[in-house]
């Protein structure tokens, strides 16, 4: 598993989790989905993502692009 694929997994799990929590618990959990979207936009412009930094430290390999 590469850093890029792991990021997709983490983002997908957070979004799905927050939507499920919004449906079954409280609608305010959708704020987490919105914050994740805002962070993705910010990270696309700045290249700064704390999760990527943690994954790099854990030793996951990086691969340019998606295949």
Short mmCIF file of C-alpha atoms in Angstrom, two decimals, residues 3-59:
data_model
loop_
_atom_site.label_atom_id
_atom_site.label_comp_id
_atom_site.label_asym_id
_atom_site.label_seq_id
_atom_site.Cartn_x
_atom_site.Cartn_y
_atom_site.Cartn_z
CA UNK A 3 0.88 6.78 0.72
CA UNK A 4 -1.41 7.92 -2.09
CA UNK A 5 -3.73 4.93 -1.78
CA UNK A 6 -3.73 5.15 2.00
CA UNK A 7 -4.80 8.81 1.83
CA UNK A 8 -7.72 7.82 -0.40
CA UNK A 9 -8.66 5.13 2.12
CA UNK A 10 -8.49 7.51 5.10
CA UNK A 11 -10.52 10.24 3.38
CA UNK A 12 -13.11 7.73 2.19
CA UNK A 13 -13.51 6.26 5.66
CA UNK A 14 -13.87 9.68 7.30
CA UNK A 15 -16.47 10.83 4.76
CA UNK A 16 -18.47 7.59 4.92
CA UNK A 17 -18.25 7.54 8.70
CA UNK A 18 -19.47 11.10 9.07
CA UNK A 19 -22.36 10.52 6.65
CA UNK A 20 -23.42 7.39 8.53
CA UNK A 21 -23.19 9.25 11.83
CA UNK A 22 -25.27 12.09 10.34
CA UNK A 23 -27.96 9.66 9.18
CA UNK A 24 -28.15 7.55 12.32
CA UNK A 25 -27.11 9.93 15.10
CA UNK A 26 -27.06 13.68 14.47
CA UNK A 27 -27.08 15.78 11.28
CA UNK A 28 -24.29 17.98 12.67
CA UNK A 29 -21.80 15.20 11.83
CA UNK A 30 -21.94 16.54 8.26
CA UNK A 31 -19.67 19.34 9.47
CA UNK A 32 -16.89 16.73 9.51
CA UNK A 33 -17.55 15.98 5.85
CA UNK A 34 -17.42 19.70 5.07
CA UNK A 35 -14.20 20.17 7.00
CA UNK A 36 -12.63 17.22 5.18
CA UNK A 37 -13.60 18.78 1.85
CA UNK A 38 -12.15 22.14 2.87
CA UNK A 39 -8.94 20.44 3.98
CA UNK A 40 -8.64 18.64 0.64
CA UNK A 41 -8.97 21.95 -1.21
CA UNK A 42 -6.39 23.57 1.08
CA UNK A 43 -3.99 20.64 0.70
CA UNK A 44 -4.27 20.74 -3.09
CA UNK A 45 -3.03 24.34 -3.12
CA UNK A 46 -0.43 24.20 -0.34
CA UNK A 47 0.69 20.58 -0.40
CA UNK A 48 0.47 20.46 3.40
CA UNK A 49 -1.29 17.45 4.89
CA UNK A 50 -0.62 16.15 8.41
CA UNK A 51 -1.77 12.64 7.50
CA UNK A 52 0.80 12.43 4.69
CA UNK A 53 3.53 13.49 7.12
CA UNK A 54 2.49 10.71 9.53
CA UNK A 55 2.38 8.12 6.74
CA UNK A 56 5.84 9.14 5.52
CA UNK A 57 7.22 8.70 9.03
CA UNK A 58 5.64 5.27 9.21
CA UNK A 59 7.69 4.22 6.20
#
